Short mmCIF file of C-alpha atoms in Angstrom, two decimals:
data_model
loop_
_atom_site.label_atom_id
_atom_site.label_comp_id
_atom_site.label_asym_id
_atom_site.label_seq_id
_atom_site.Cartn_x
_atom_site.Cartn_y
_atom_site.Cartn_z
CA MET A 1 -8.98 -62.98 43.75
CA LYS A 2 -9.93 -66.54 45.27
CA LYS A 3 -11.76 -68.26 42.52
CA LYS A 4 -8.90 -67.30 39.62
CA LEU A 5 -6.15 -68.70 40.94
CA PHE A 6 -7.66 -71.39 41.86
CA TYR A 7 -8.69 -71.60 38.13
CA LEU A 8 -5.08 -71.49 37.73
CA LEU A 9 -4.14 -74.19 39.22
CA LEU A 10 -6.64 -76.03 37.95
CA PHE A 11 -5.18 -75.97 34.40
CA CYS A 12 -1.56 -75.86 35.17
CA SER A 13 -2.51 -79.35 37.29
CA LEU A 14 -4.11 -81.01 33.85
CA PHE A 15 -1.14 -79.33 31.69
CA GLN A 16 1.05 -81.66 33.76
CA LEU A 17 -1.16 -85.05 34.07
CA LYS A 18 -1.46 -84.54 29.61
CA ALA A 19 2.51 -84.41 29.85
CA GLN A 20 2.88 -87.55 31.33
CA ASP A 21 0.30 -89.33 28.65
CA THR A 22 2.60 -88.26 25.79
CA ALA A 23 5.43 -88.50 26.22
CA VAL A 24 7.41 -91.78 24.76
CA VAL A 25 10.39 -93.25 25.79
CA VAL A 26 12.22 -94.13 23.64
CA LYS A 27 15.07 -96.89 24.89
CA LYS A 28 18.22 -97.51 22.21
CA PRO A 29 18.95 -101.30 21.31
CA THR A 30 21.31 -103.73 22.64
CA SER A 31 22.77 -106.40 19.44
CA THR A 32 24.49 -109.80 20.73
CA LYS A 33 27.55 -111.17 19.01
CA VAL A 34 26.89 -114.84 18.11
CA ILE A 35 30.81 -115.89 17.35
CA TRP A 36 31.27 -119.41 15.39
CA LYS A 37 33.34 -122.04 16.01
CA GLU A 38 34.39 -125.06 13.79
CA SER A 39 33.83 -127.18 16.13
CA ASP A 40 29.96 -125.69 15.66
CA ILE A 41 29.26 -126.80 12.58
CA LYS A 42 27.81 -130.65 12.13
CA ILE A 43 28.62 -132.81 9.13
CA ASP A 44 26.80 -134.87 7.13
CA SER A 45 28.33 -138.63 7.28
CA ASP A 46 25.78 -140.13 5.78
CA SER A 47 26.43 -142.09 2.66
CA VAL A 48 24.54 -141.89 -1.65
CA ALA A 49 22.97 -144.36 -3.01
CA LYS A 50 23.32 -143.92 -6.64
CA LYS A 51 20.97 -143.99 -9.24
CA HIS A 52 20.22 -145.12 -12.44
CA PHE A 53 16.57 -144.73 -14.63
CA GLU A 54 15.44 -148.31 -16.22
CA THR A 55 15.92 -148.71 -19.24
CA ASN A 56 13.24 -148.05 -22.80
CA PHE A 57 11.83 -146.44 -19.23
CA LYS A 58 10.57 -144.18 -21.48
CA SER A 59 7.99 -146.41 -23.28
CA LYS A 60 5.98 -146.26 -19.87
CA TYR A 61 4.56 -143.11 -20.19
CA LYS A 62 3.65 -142.58 -23.68
CA ASP A 63 0.22 -143.96 -22.62
CA GLU A 64 -2.44 -140.78 -24.05
CA ALA A 65 -3.28 -140.53 -19.73
CA PHE A 66 0.80 -139.15 -20.16
CA ILE A 67 -0.43 -137.03 -23.86
CA TYR A 68 -0.36 -133.51 -22.91
CA ASP A 69 -0.39 -131.84 -25.81
CA VAL A 70 -4.00 -132.01 -27.45
CA LYS A 71 -3.69 -132.17 -31.18
CA LYS A 72 -6.43 -130.40 -33.28
CA HIS A 73 -7.75 -132.58 -35.80
CA GLU A 74 -7.93 -132.55 -38.78
CA LYS A 75 -10.88 -133.02 -41.64
CA ASN A 76 -9.92 -135.49 -44.46
CA ALA A 77 -11.62 -135.70 -47.31
CA TRP A 78 -14.16 -137.95 -45.34
CA ASP A 79 -14.69 -135.24 -43.18
CA ARG A 80 -15.34 -132.65 -46.45
CA PHE A 81 -17.84 -135.37 -47.82
CA LYS A 82 -20.09 -135.51 -44.11
CA GLU A 83 -20.31 -132.01 -44.05
CA TRP A 84 -21.71 -131.35 -47.65
CA LEU A 85 -23.90 -133.56 -47.20
CA ALA A 86 -24.97 -132.28 -42.88
CA ASN A 87 -25.34 -128.55 -44.79
CA ILE A 88 -27.15 -129.72 -47.66
CA PHE A 89 -29.97 -131.99 -45.27
CA SER A 90 -29.88 -128.79 -42.13
CA ARG A 91 -31.38 -126.98 -45.65
CA LEU A 92 -33.70 -129.55 -46.38
CA PHE A 93 -35.12 -130.34 -43.07
CA SER A 94 -34.38 -126.98 -40.96
CA PHE A 95 -32.61 -129.30 -38.65
CA THR A 96 -32.55 -126.93 -35.11
CA SER A 97 -28.42 -127.27 -35.36
CA ARG A 98 -25.66 -128.02 -37.44
CA GLU A 99 -24.70 -131.13 -34.27
CA ALA A 100 -28.17 -132.12 -35.56
CA SER A 101 -27.29 -132.73 -39.11
CA MET A 102 -24.09 -134.14 -38.08
CA ASN A 103 -25.61 -136.81 -36.07
CA PHE A 104 -28.41 -137.25 -39.13
CA VAL A 105 -25.74 -138.26 -42.27
CA THR A 106 -23.84 -139.82 -39.61
CA ILE A 107 -27.05 -142.31 -38.74
CA LEU A 108 -28.47 -141.82 -42.91
CA MET A 109 -23.68 -143.51 -43.81
CA LYS A 110 -24.58 -146.84 -41.34
CA ILE A 111 -27.78 -147.40 -42.65
CA ILE A 112 -26.74 -147.45 -45.95
CA ALA A 113 -23.31 -149.27 -45.13
CA VAL A 114 -25.68 -152.31 -43.66
CA SER A 115 -27.12 -151.99 -46.65
CA ILE A 116 -25.04 -152.37 -49.19
CA ILE A 117 -23.55 -156.13 -47.09
CA ILE A 118 -26.54 -156.90 -47.35
CA PHE A 119 -27.11 -156.47 -50.43
CA VAL A 120 -23.27 -158.86 -51.04
CA ILE A 121 -25.07 -161.36 -48.97
CA TYR A 122 -27.91 -161.47 -50.56
CA LEU A 123 -26.88 -161.74 -54.01
CA ILE A 124 -24.50 -164.25 -52.82
CA VAL A 125 -26.81 -165.95 -51.55
CA LYS A 126 -28.81 -165.75 -54.82
CA SER A 127 -26.19 -167.09 -56.66
CA ILE A 128 -25.94 -170.17 -55.00
CA MET A 129 -30.24 -170.69 -54.87
CA ASN A 130 -31.11 -170.11 -57.99
CA LYS A 131 -31.85 -172.56 -61.11
CA GLU A 132 -28.55 -171.99 -62.59
CA GLY A 133 -26.92 -171.80 -59.41
CA GLN A 134 -23.87 -169.40 -61.13
CA TRP A 135 -21.14 -168.03 -59.11
CA VAL A 136 -21.84 -164.28 -60.10
CA PHE A 137 -18.31 -163.23 -59.02
CA GLY A 138 -15.39 -164.77 -61.38
CA LYS A 139 -14.60 -164.92 -64.50
CA ASN A 140 -16.71 -166.94 -67.44
CA SER A 141 -14.53 -169.84 -67.22
CA ASP A 142 -14.95 -170.67 -63.71
CA LYS A 143 -18.87 -171.20 -63.72
CA LYS A 144 -20.49 -173.95 -63.13
CA LEU A 145 -23.91 -175.46 -62.61
CA ILE A 146 -24.12 -176.69 -59.67
CA ARG A 147 -26.62 -179.72 -59.58
CA TYR A 148 -23.21 -181.61 -61.27
CA ASP A 149 -21.31 -181.69 -58.27
CA ASP A 150 -18.20 -183.13 -59.41
CA LEU A 151 -18.54 -183.48 -62.36
CA GLU A 152 -15.58 -184.89 -64.39
CA LYS A 153 -15.60 -186.77 -61.23
CA ASN A 154 -18.35 -188.56 -62.55
CA LEU A 155 -18.53 -188.74 -66.37
CA ARG A 156 -20.61 -192.05 -66.73
CA LEU A 157 -23.06 -190.06 -64.27
CA VAL A 158 -24.69 -187.18 -66.49
CA ASP A 159 -26.54 -186.61 -69.18
CA PHE A 160 -24.87 -183.56 -71.29
CA GLU A 161 -27.58 -183.33 -73.78
CA LYS A 162 -30.15 -182.46 -71.51
CA LEU A 163 -27.49 -180.11 -68.78
CA ILE A 164 -26.66 -178.79 -72.25
CA LYS A 165 -30.25 -177.68 -73.35
CA GLU A 166 -30.22 -176.46 -69.71
CA THR A 167 -27.83 -174.19 -70.38
CA LEU A 168 -27.69 -172.74 -73.77
CA ASN A 169 -31.71 -171.92 -72.79
CA ALA A 170 -29.35 -170.17 -69.92
CA GLY A 171 -27.25 -168.60 -73.06
CA GLU A 172 -23.71 -169.54 -71.12
CA ASN A 173 -22.03 -170.71 -74.99
CA ARG A 174 -19.43 -170.67 -73.69
CA LEU A 175 -19.87 -173.07 -70.68
CA CYS A 176 -21.52 -174.62 -73.40
CA ILE A 177 -19.13 -175.62 -74.61
CA ARG A 178 -17.27 -177.03 -71.73
CA TYR A 179 -19.88 -178.84 -71.44
CA TYR A 180 -19.33 -180.88 -75.24
CA TYR A 181 -15.84 -181.55 -74.83
CA LEU A 182 -16.65 -183.83 -71.67
CA TRP A 183 -19.74 -185.08 -73.49
CA LEU A 184 -16.85 -186.33 -76.39
CA LEU A 185 -14.25 -187.58 -73.23
CA LYS A 186 -17.49 -189.64 -72.57
CA LYS A 187 -17.81 -191.48 -75.54
CA MET A 188 -14.62 -192.15 -76.27
CA SER A 189 -15.07 -193.79 -73.11
CA GLU A 190 -18.03 -195.44 -74.38
CA ARG A 191 -16.15 -196.86 -76.85
CA GLU A 192 -13.23 -197.32 -75.31
CA ILE A 193 -11.00 -195.85 -77.32
CA ILE A 194 -9.59 -193.53 -74.76
CA ILE A 195 -9.21 -194.84 -70.37
CA TRP A 196 -10.72 -191.84 -68.39
CA ASP A 197 -9.13 -190.16 -66.35
CA LEU A 198 -8.82 -186.80 -64.36
CA GLU A 199 -5.04 -186.80 -64.15
CA LYS A 200 -4.88 -187.02 -68.01
CA THR A 201 -4.66 -184.47 -69.88
CA ASN A 202 -5.62 -184.07 -74.33
CA SER A 203 -2.02 -184.39 -75.22
CA ASP A 204 -2.18 -187.60 -73.35
CA TYR A 205 -5.97 -188.46 -75.08
CA LEU A 206 -4.79 -188.54 -78.54
CA ASN A 207 -2.15 -190.67 -78.06
CA GLU A 208 -4.26 -193.12 -77.09
CA ILE A 209 -6.46 -192.09 -80.02
CA LYS A 210 -5.97 -194.55 -82.75
CA ASN A 211 -7.30 -193.68 -85.24
CA GLU A 212 -6.39 -190.89 -87.72
CA GLN A 213 -9.39 -188.97 -88.14
CA LEU A 214 -11.46 -189.04 -85.04
CA LYS A 215 -7.94 -187.82 -84.33
CA ALA A 216 -6.95 -185.16 -86.17
CA ASP A 217 -11.28 -184.10 -85.13
CA PHE A 218 -9.10 -185.06 -81.78
CA ALA A 219 -6.97 -182.44 -81.88
CA TYR A 220 -9.04 -179.46 -83.40
CA LEU A 221 -12.10 -180.01 -80.60
CA SER A 222 -9.37 -179.94 -78.50
CA TYR A 223 -7.52 -176.33 -80.36
CA LEU A 224 -11.68 -175.40 -80.38
CA TYR A 225 -12.16 -175.86 -76.33
CA ASN A 226 -8.64 -174.53 -75.38
CA TYR A 227 -9.72 -171.39 -77.08
CA ILE A 228 -12.64 -171.04 -76.54
CA TRP A 229 -13.29 -172.57 -72.39
CA TYR A 230 -10.08 -170.53 -71.36
CA GLY A 231 -9.58 -167.02 -73.13
CA GLU A 232 -10.44 -164.41 -72.56
CA PHE A 233 -12.63 -162.76 -75.08
CA GLU A 234 -15.76 -161.79 -75.73
CA LEU A 235 -16.89 -165.64 -77.07
CA ASP A 236 -19.83 -164.19 -80.53
CA VAL A 237 -22.27 -166.20 -82.46
CA ASN A 238 -21.11 -167.20 -85.23
CA THR A 239 -17.80 -168.26 -83.29
CA PHE A 240 -19.61 -170.59 -80.47
CA ASP A 241 -22.21 -171.56 -83.82
CA LYS A 242 -19.30 -173.19 -85.67
CA ALA A 243 -17.53 -175.47 -81.99
CA LYS A 244 -21.38 -176.34 -81.25
CA THR A 245 -21.22 -177.92 -84.75
CA ALA A 246 -17.71 -179.37 -85.05
CA PHE A 247 -18.97 -181.16 -81.93
CA GLU A 248 -21.72 -182.54 -82.82
CA LYS A 249 -20.38 -184.16 -85.61
CA THR A 250 -18.17 -185.75 -83.83
CA ILE A 251 -20.15 -187.20 -81.97
CA GLN A 252 -21.99 -187.63 -83.70
CA SER A 253 -20.04 -189.37 -85.30
CA ILE A 254 -18.76 -192.25 -81.97
#
């Protein structure tokens, strides 16, 4: 009986302690009301300076560093041509990648461009250095033998007979007619039929000639010279032979 009473008291004690531990006391929150007065509001009295943008300020920001929209490169005809070549070389040489074939095409194009420039320089140098001294480019009427510098200024010193022979061997028939004409002026100057002057025209020389037959011959030969030397046409053999004969006949008669 005493033992049962002891267990009962012990159970009641434990239940009371448990109840105290689990009890929660909730306090009602308190609130404080804040009342603001107009005097409590602080007014900003600082002055604001008005600023303006510089004129054309946008021009400072047109550099690539300020361009954020990247435009896709559009392929032109040259790009497509290089790609076409790259595809051909890729099949021929079995390049490991498309980039490798494009690099090969780029290098090849540079080599070709340099070769063309070197070839053009070679032609120019050769045209100056060859025995005839003829320019490769330009109209036929602009060609001359370079070794006879300032030919017309040194008319009395030129061996036209030798010069014409060399020109005929070179096949320069049009230039040959020019030398015949200058040879005619030289002969008339030596015979004091005319007074040679670089600034004179054919008409000036024609007025100086007193002999009527020579005057008529010179007028005809001047016409042939102007027609052949300045004419933009292919000089055929028949026309050249007729002009050559006419010049030689007049020159021999002086």
